[in-house]
Coordinates of C-alpha atoms and ligand atoms in Angstrom, one line a residue:
M11 CA 172.6 87.4 114.9
H12 CA 174.8 90.5 114.5
L13 CA 174.3 93.2 117.1
P14 CA 176.1 96.5 116.8
F15 CA 177.5 98.2 119.9
I16 CA 174.6 100.2 121.4
R17 CA 175.0 102.8 124.2
S18 CA 172.8 102.0 127.2
V19 CA 170.8 104.5 129.2
K20 CA 173.0 103.4 132.1
D21 CA 176.0 105.0 130.4
V22 CA 174.5 108.4 129.9
E23 CA 174.3 111.4 132.3
L24 CA 170.7 112.0 133.0
R25 CA 170.7 114.4 135.9
N26 CA 169.0 117.7 135.0
Q27 CA 168.6 116.4 131.4
K28 CA 165.4 116.5 129.4
V29 CA 164.8 112.8 128.5
L30 CA 162.4 111.5 125.9
V31 CA 161.6 107.8 126.2
R32 CA 160.0 105.9 123.4
A33 CA 158.1 103.0 125.0
D34 CA 155.7 100.6 123.6
L35 CA 152.5 101.3 125.6
N36 CA 150.2 100.0 122.9
V37 CA 147.9 98.1 125.4
P38 CA 144.4 96.8 125.1
I39 CA 141.8 99.2 126.4
K40 CA 138.1 98.6 127.0
N41 CA 135.6 101.3 128.0
G42 CA 138.5 103.6 128.9
V43 CA 140.3 101.1 131.1
V44 CA 143.5 99.3 130.4
T45 CA 142.7 95.6 130.4
S46 CA 146.3 94.3 130.3
D47 CA 149.2 96.4 131.7
A48 CA 152.0 94.0 130.8
R49 CA 153.6 96.4 128.4
I50 CA 153.4 99.3 130.9
T51 CA 155.0 97.3 133.6
A52 CA 157.7 96.1 131.2
S53 CA 158.5 99.8 130.5
L54 CA 158.7 100.8 134.2
A55 CA 162.4 100.0 134.8
T56 CA 163.7 102.6 132.3
I57 CA 161.2 105.2 133.4
K58 CA 162.1 104.8 137.1
F59 CA 165.8 104.7 136.3
A60 CA 165.5 108.1 134.5
L61 CA 163.3 109.6 137.2
D62 CA 165.7 108.4 140.0
A63 CA 168.6 109.9 138.1
G64 CA 166.9 113.3 138.3
A65 CA 165.8 113.7 134.7
S66 CA 162.7 115.4 133.3
V67 CA 161.1 112.4 131.7
V68 CA 158.6 112.4 128.9
V69 CA 157.4 109.1 127.7
M70 CA 155.9 108.6 124.2
S71 CA 154.1 105.7 122.5
H72 CA 151.6 104.9 119.8
L73 CA 148.3 103.3 120.5
G74 CA 146.3 101.4 117.9
R75 CA 145.9 102.6 114.3
P76 CA 144.3 106.0 114.2
T77 CA 144.2 108.1 111.0
E78 CA 147.4 110.0 111.2
G79 CA 147.2 113.8 111.9
Q80 CA 143.8 113.5 113.6
Y81 CA 142.9 113.3 117.2
V82 CA 140.2 110.8 118.2
D83 CA 139.2 109.9 121.8
E84 CA 139.2 106.2 121.1
F85 CA 143.0 106.2 120.6
S86 CA 143.9 108.7 123.3
L87 CA 146.6 107.5 125.8
A88 CA 144.6 109.1 128.7
P89 CA 143.8 105.6 130.2
V90 CA 147.5 104.7 129.9
A91 CA 148.6 107.9 131.7
Q92 CA 146.2 107.0 134.5
R93 CA 147.5 103.4 134.8
L94 CA 151.1 104.5 134.6
G95 CA 150.4 107.0 137.3
Q96 CA 148.9 104.3 139.5
L97 CA 151.9 102.0 139.0
L98 CA 154.4 104.9 139.7
G99 CA 152.3 106.3 142.6
R100 CA 152.4 109.8 141.1
N101 CA 150.4 112.0 138.7
V102 CA 151.3 111.5 135.1
P103 CA 150.0 114.5 133.0
L104 CA 149.1 113.9 129.4
L105 CA 150.9 116.3 127.0
A106 CA 148.9 117.2 123.9
Q107 CA 151.9 118.3 121.8
P108 CA 155.7 117.7 121.7
E109 CA 156.2 121.4 122.5
D110 CA 154.6 120.8 125.9
C111 CA 157.5 118.6 127.0
P112 CA 159.4 121.5 128.7
S113 CA 156.6 121.9 131.2
I114 CA 157.9 118.8 133.0
D115 CA 160.3 119.6 135.8
F116 CA 163.4 117.6 136.6
G117 CA 162.4 114.5 138.6
E118 CA 158.9 114.7 137.2
I119 CA 157.2 112.7 134.4
G120 CA 154.7 113.3 131.6
L121 CA 153.2 111.2 128.9
L122 CA 153.0 112.6 125.3
E123 CA 149.7 111.9 123.6
N124 CA 149.6 109.1 120.9
V125 CA 152.4 109.7 118.5
R126 CA 150.2 108.4 115.7
F127 CA 148.1 111.5 116.0
L128 CA 151.1 113.4 114.7
A129 CA 151.4 113.8 110.9
G130 CA 154.6 112.2 109.6
E131 CA 155.0 109.6 112.3
K132 CA 154.7 106.5 110.1
S133 CA 156.5 108.1 107.1
N134 CA 159.4 108.9 109.4
S135 CA 159.2 112.5 108.3
A136 CA 162.3 114.7 108.9
E137 CA 160.2 117.5 110.2
L138 CA 158.4 115.5 112.9
S139 CA 161.6 113.7 113.8
Q140 CA 163.4 117.0 114.3
R141 CA 160.4 118.4 116.3
L142 CA 160.7 115.4 118.7
A143 CA 164.5 115.7 118.9
D144 CA 164.2 119.4 119.7
Q145 CA 162.3 118.5 122.9
C146 CA 165.1 116.5 124.5
D147 CA 168.8 116.3 125.5
V148 CA 168.6 112.5 125.5
F149 CA 166.4 110.2 123.5
V150 CA 166.0 106.7 125.0
M151 CA 164.6 104.0 122.7
D152 CA 162.9 101.3 124.8
A153 CA 160.1 100.2 122.5
F154 CA 161.3 96.7 121.5
G155 CA 157.8 95.9 120.2
T156 CA 158.1 98.7 117.7
A157 CA 161.8 98.5 116.9
H158 CA 161.1 96.8 113.6
R159 CA 159.4 100.0 112.3
A160 CA 161.4 103.0 111.0
H161 CA 159.0 105.7 112.3
A162 CA 159.7 109.3 113.4
S163 CA 159.4 108.3 117.1
T164 CA 161.6 105.2 116.9
H165 CA 164.1 106.0 114.1
G166 CA 164.1 109.6 112.9
V167 CA 164.3 111.1 116.4
A168 CA 167.2 108.7 117.3
E169 CA 169.0 110.0 114.2
R170 CA 168.6 113.7 115.3
A171 CA 168.6 113.8 119.1
T172 CA 171.8 115.2 120.7
T173 CA 172.2 111.8 122.5
A174 CA 170.5 108.6 121.6
C175 CA 170.7 105.3 123.6
A176 CA 168.8 102.1 124.4
G177 CA 166.6 101.7 127.4
L178 CA 166.8 98.8 129.9
L179 CA 164.0 96.8 128.3
L180 CA 165.4 97.0 124.7
D181 CA 168.8 96.1 126.0
A182 CA 167.4 93.0 127.9
E183 CA 165.4 91.9 124.8
L184 CA 168.3 92.2 122.5
K185 CA 170.6 90.2 124.9
A186 CA 168.0 87.5 125.3
F187 CA 167.7 87.1 121.5
Q188 CA 171.5 87.1 121.2
T189 CA 171.7 84.3 123.7
T190 CA 169.1 82.3 121.8
L191 CA 170.2 83.0 118.2
S192 CA 174.0 83.6 118.2
A193 CA 175.3 80.5 120.0
P194 CA 172.4 78.6 121.5
Q195 CA 173.1 75.7 123.8
K196 CA 172.3 72.6 121.9
P197 CA 170.0 70.8 121.4
M198 CA 167.7 73.7 120.5
V199 CA 164.0 73.2 119.9
A200 CA 161.8 75.8 118.3
I201 CA 158.1 75.7 118.7
I202 CA 156.3 77.6 116.0
G203 CA 152.5 77.7 116.0
G204 CA 149.8 79.9 114.8
A205 CA 147.4 80.2 112.0
K206 CA 149.5 80.4 108.8
V207 CA 152.8 79.2 107.5
S208 CA 152.9 82.2 105.2
T209 CA 153.4 84.7 108.1
K210 CA 156.1 82.6 109.6
L211 CA 157.7 81.2 106.5
E212 CA 160.9 83.2 106.8
V213 CA 161.2 82.3 110.5
L214 CA 160.9 78.6 109.7
G215 CA 163.5 79.0 107.0
S216 CA 166.0 80.7 109.3
L217 CA 165.3 78.2 112.1
T218 CA 166.3 75.3 109.9
D219 CA 169.9 76.6 110.2
I220 CA 169.8 77.1 114.0
A221 CA 167.4 74.6 115.6
D222 CA 167.9 70.9 115.9
R223 CA 164.1 70.3 115.9
I224 CA 161.1 72.4 115.0
I225 CA 157.7 71.6 116.5
V226 CA 155.0 73.2 114.4
G227 CA 151.5 73.7 115.7
G228 CA 148.2 75.2 114.7
G229 CA 147.2 75.9 111.1
I230 CA 151.0 75.8 110.3
A231 CA 151.1 72.1 111.4
N232 CA 148.1 71.3 109.1
T233 CA 150.1 72.4 106.1
F234 CA 153.0 70.1 107.1
I235 CA 150.6 67.2 107.9
A236 CA 149.1 67.6 104.4
A237 CA 152.5 67.8 102.9
A238 CA 153.4 64.5 104.6
G239 CA 150.5 62.9 102.7
Y240 CA 147.6 62.8 105.2
D241 CA 144.0 63.8 104.6
I242 CA 143.2 66.8 106.8
G243 CA 139.5 67.2 106.0
K244 CA 138.5 70.8 106.0
S245 CA 141.3 72.0 108.3
L246 CA 142.8 75.5 107.8
Y247 CA 146.0 75.1 105.7
E248 CA 147.8 76.6 102.8
P249 CA 147.7 74.4 99.7
D250 CA 150.1 76.7 97.7
L251 CA 152.8 76.1 100.4
L252 CA 152.9 72.3 100.4
D253 CA 156.1 72.2 98.4
V254 CA 157.7 74.8 100.7
A255 CA 156.7 72.7 103.7
K256 CA 158.3 69.6 102.1
T257 CA 161.5 71.5 101.5
I258 CA 161.6 72.8 105.1
A259 CA 160.8 69.3 106.5
S260 CA 163.7 67.9 104.5
R261 CA 166.2 70.2 106.1
V262 CA 165.3 69.8 109.8
E263 CA 163.4 67.4 112.0
I264 CA 159.7 68.4 112.1
P265 CA 157.6 65.8 113.9
I266 CA 154.1 64.9 112.5
P267 CA 151.5 64.3 115.3
V268 CA 150.2 60.8 115.7
D269 CA 146.9 62.0 117.0
V270 CA 144.9 65.2 116.7
M271 CA 141.8 66.9 118.2
V272 CA 139.2 67.6 115.5
G273 CA 135.9 69.5 115.5
K274 CA 133.2 69.9 112.9
V275 CA 132.7 73.7 113.0
F276 CA 135.0 76.5 114.2
D277 CA 133.0 77.4 117.3
E278 CA 133.5 77.7 121.0
A279 CA 130.9 75.0 121.7
T280 CA 132.1 72.5 119.1
P281 CA 132.9 69.1 120.8
A282 CA 136.6 68.0 120.5
I283 CA 137.1 64.5 119.2
V284 CA 140.4 62.6 119.4
K285 CA 141.5 61.1 116.0
A286 CA 144.5 59.1 114.8
I287 CA 146.3 61.2 112.2
D288 CA 145.3 58.9 109.4
N289 CA 141.7 58.9 110.3
V290 CA 140.5 62.5 109.9
A291 CA 137.2 62.7 108.0
D292 CA 136.3 65.0 105.2
D293 CA 134.0 67.1 107.3
E294 CA 136.4 67.5 110.2
M295 CA 138.9 70.3 111.1
I296 CA 142.1 69.7 113.0
M297 CA 142.2 72.3 115.8
D298 CA 144.8 70.8 118.2
I299 CA 147.3 68.0 118.7
G300 CA 146.0 64.9 120.4
P301 CA 147.0 63.7 124.0
K302 CA 149.5 61.1 122.9
T303 CA 151.3 63.6 120.7
A304 CA 151.3 66.3 123.4
R305 CA 152.8 63.8 125.9
A306 CA 155.4 62.6 123.4
W307 CA 156.4 66.1 122.3
A308 CA 156.6 67.3 125.9
E309 CA 159.0 64.5 126.6
T310 CA 161.2 65.5 123.8
L311 CA 161.7 68.9 125.5
I312 CA 163.4 67.3 128.5
D313 CA 166.9 67.1 126.8
A314 CA 166.6 70.5 125.2
Q315 CA 169.1 73.2 126.3
T316 CA 167.4 76.0 124.4
I317 CA 163.7 76.5 123.6
M318 CA 162.2 79.2 121.5
W319 CA 158.4 79.5 121.5
N320 CA 156.2 81.6 119.2
G321 CA 152.5 80.7 118.5
P322 CA 149.9 78.4 120.0
L323 CA 149.7 74.7 119.1
G324 CA 145.9 74.8 118.5
V325 CA 142.9 77.0 118.9
F326 CA 143.6 77.5 122.6
E327 CA 141.0 80.3 122.9
F328 CA 138.5 77.4 122.9
D329 CA 139.3 75.4 126.1
Q330 CA 138.6 72.0 124.5
F331 CA 141.3 72.8 121.9
G332 CA 143.8 74.2 124.3
E333 CA 145.3 71.1 125.8
G334 CA 148.2 70.8 123.3
T335 CA 149.3 74.4 124.1
R336 CA 148.8 73.8 127.8
V337 CA 150.9 70.6 128.0
L338 CA 153.7 72.0 125.9
A339 CA 153.7 75.3 127.8
Q340 CA 154.0 73.4 131.1
A341 CA 156.8 71.2 129.6
I342 CA 158.7 74.4 128.6
A343 CA 158.2 75.8 132.0
E344 CA 159.4 72.6 133.7
S345 CA 162.4 72.2 131.4
S346 CA 165.8 73.4 132.6
A347 CA 166.5 74.8 129.1
Y348 CA 167.0 78.5 128.5
S349 CA 163.5 79.4 127.1
I350 CA 162.3 82.4 125.3
A351 CA 158.6 83.0 124.4
G352 CA 157.0 85.9 122.6
G353 CA 154.1 87.0 120.4
G354 CA 150.6 88.3 121.3
D355 CA 148.9 84.9 121.3
T356 CA 151.8 83.2 123.0
L357 CA 151.7 85.6 125.8
A358 CA 148.0 85.1 126.2
A359 CA 148.7 81.4 126.4
V360 CA 151.5 81.9 128.9
D361 CA 149.0 83.9 131.0
K362 CA 146.1 81.4 130.6
Y363 CA 148.2 78.4 131.7
S364 CA 150.1 80.4 134.4
V365 CA 153.6 79.4 133.2
T366 CA 155.2 82.9 133.4
N367 CA 157.7 81.9 136.2
G368 CA 159.0 78.9 134.4
I369 CA 160.1 80.7 131.2
S370 CA 163.5 82.3 131.2
Y371 CA 162.7 85.3 129.1
I372 CA 159.3 86.6 128.0
S373 CA 159.6 88.9 125.1
T374 CA 157.3 91.9 124.5
G375 CA 157.9 91.6 120.8
G376 CA 155.6 90.2 118.2
G377 CA 156.7 91.4 114.8
A378 CA 160.1 92.4 116.2
F379 CA 160.5 88.9 117.6
L380 CA 159.9 87.3 114.2
E381 CA 162.1 89.8 112.3
L382 CA 165.0 89.1 114.6
V383 CA 164.7 85.4 114.2
E384 CA 164.4 85.9 110.4
G385 CA 167.9 87.5 110.7
K386 CA 166.9 91.0 110.0
V387 CA 168.4 94.1 111.6
L388 CA 165.7 96.1 113.3
P389 CA 165.8 99.7 111.8
A390 CA 165.6 101.4 115.2
V391 CA 168.4 99.2 116.5
E392 CA 170.5 99.8 113.5
M393 CA 170.1 103.6 114.0
L394 CA 171.1 103.3 117.7
G395 CA 174.2 101.4 116.6
R396 CA 175.1 104.2 114.2
R397 CA 174.6 106.8 116.9
S398 CA 176.7 104.8 119.4
A399 CA 179.6 104.3 117.0
Ligands
LIG422 P1 149.1 83.7 114.7 O1 148.5 85.0 114.9 O2 149.6 83.3 113.4 O3 150.2 83.4 115.8 O4 147.9 82.6 115.0 C1 147.3 82.5 116.2 C2 145.9 82.0 116.0 O5 145.9 80.8 115.3 C3 145.1 81.8 117.2 O6 144.0 82.7 117.3 C4 144.6 80.3 117.1 O7 143.3 80.2 117.5 C5 144.8 80.1 115.6 N1 144.9 78.6 115.4 C6 145.7 77.8 116.0 N2 145.6 76.5 115.6 C7 144.6 76.6 114.6 C8 144.0 75.6 113.8 N3 144.4 74.3 113.8 N4 143.0 76.0 112.9 C9 142.7 77.3 112.9 N5 143.2 78.3 113.6 C10 144.2 77.9 114.5

C-alpha cells in the first residue's frame, strides 16, 4: 500500500483559525434519536483537539441519501447535533448554510446541516467546493468512511482550502491499514464473509498476494463450496463466479468447512440443523459454518500474527446461525495477532459478541476499507497528499 505524505492536523496552527472538519457522522437514527453513536465518538478526538487549540470549529457530514439540493427533515443532522452536544457537554448549534460558519466564535463549535442537501456535493462541483473552502482557514479531512468518494466536502474543498490536512481518525485509520497491508507480520489470515463474492471479488484477488490463508464465510463461502464440487441445496451463491472462485482457491489456501448449519427457509425462527458438508439436501440452505469447522478454524488463528476481518461467517442476525461468527470473533479477540476489523455488519457482530477490547484496530470504514485492501488510492487521501507536497 502506497501512502503519500499527508500533513496532520497536529502540524497546523489552529489558534484563532476558522477550522472546517469533514467527519463521517452518517449514523443510524430512529424517531429522531441516534441509535448508535460509534461514528460520533470516533470523530471526537479531532473535534476536541481543534477546540482545545482555540479554533472556531465547524463540523460537516452527510447523512443518508437525500435528493440533492432539497431539505427534508428525515435527513437533518439535528439529532446528531444534539448527541454531539451531549458528548462534548456543550451546545452545538446546527448551521443551515455554509455562509453561517463565521457565526461560530473561537473556542466554539457548530455543525453544518447535511452536506447532501447542497447541490453539487456528489458531483464535486467547483462552485460548492469553493463555497466551502471560503468558510475556513484550515480544512481538516477526518471522514475515513467517506474518503473513497470524491465529493465537494471530501475532495473539492481539500483542493481549494488555504490549508488542508488529515484529522486524527483518518491518520490512525491509514496507519492501521499500512501496518496490515504493507508489511504484515506473517502468517497473515484474512477472514472475508458476507453475502456475495461479487462485492468482494477484487478484495479476495488482492488478498491472495498478501495473506497466507483466507477464511471465507457467508454466501461467499457457498460459492467456494460449490466450486469445490459439493451440493449446496438452495443456498445463496453466485453460479457465474464458480470459475473465478476456483482460480482464487488455486492461488491461496481457502479452507472448505467440514460441517455447516442449514435451514429450510430464510427466517428468524427457522431451526438450525448441523450437516456434514457432503450431506446438504436439495431443500436446505447453508446459513453458517458448523461447530467442528468453527472450532478448527478458530484454532488455526492461534499462530496468526496478522488478522484482517471483514464480513460475518453466517446469517448472524438470526442467533441460531451466529455461532460461527461468534466463535471466530472470540478467537480473533483472544489471539495475540495484530487484528483489524471493519465493515457495517462486522462492527455489528463485534458489538453483539462483545469483542471490541480484543481487536487491535476497529475501522470505521466499509467501502473505504474494501477499496484500500483492493489496492486503490482513496481520492480524498490522494488530494491531501497533493496538498501536503
Ligand atoms: P455483506 O453486506 O456482503 O457483508 O453481507 C452481510 C450479510 O450477509 C449479512 O446480513 C448476513 O446475514 C448475510 N449472510 C451471511 N451468510 C449468509 C448465507 N450463508 N446466506 C445468506 N446470507 C448470508
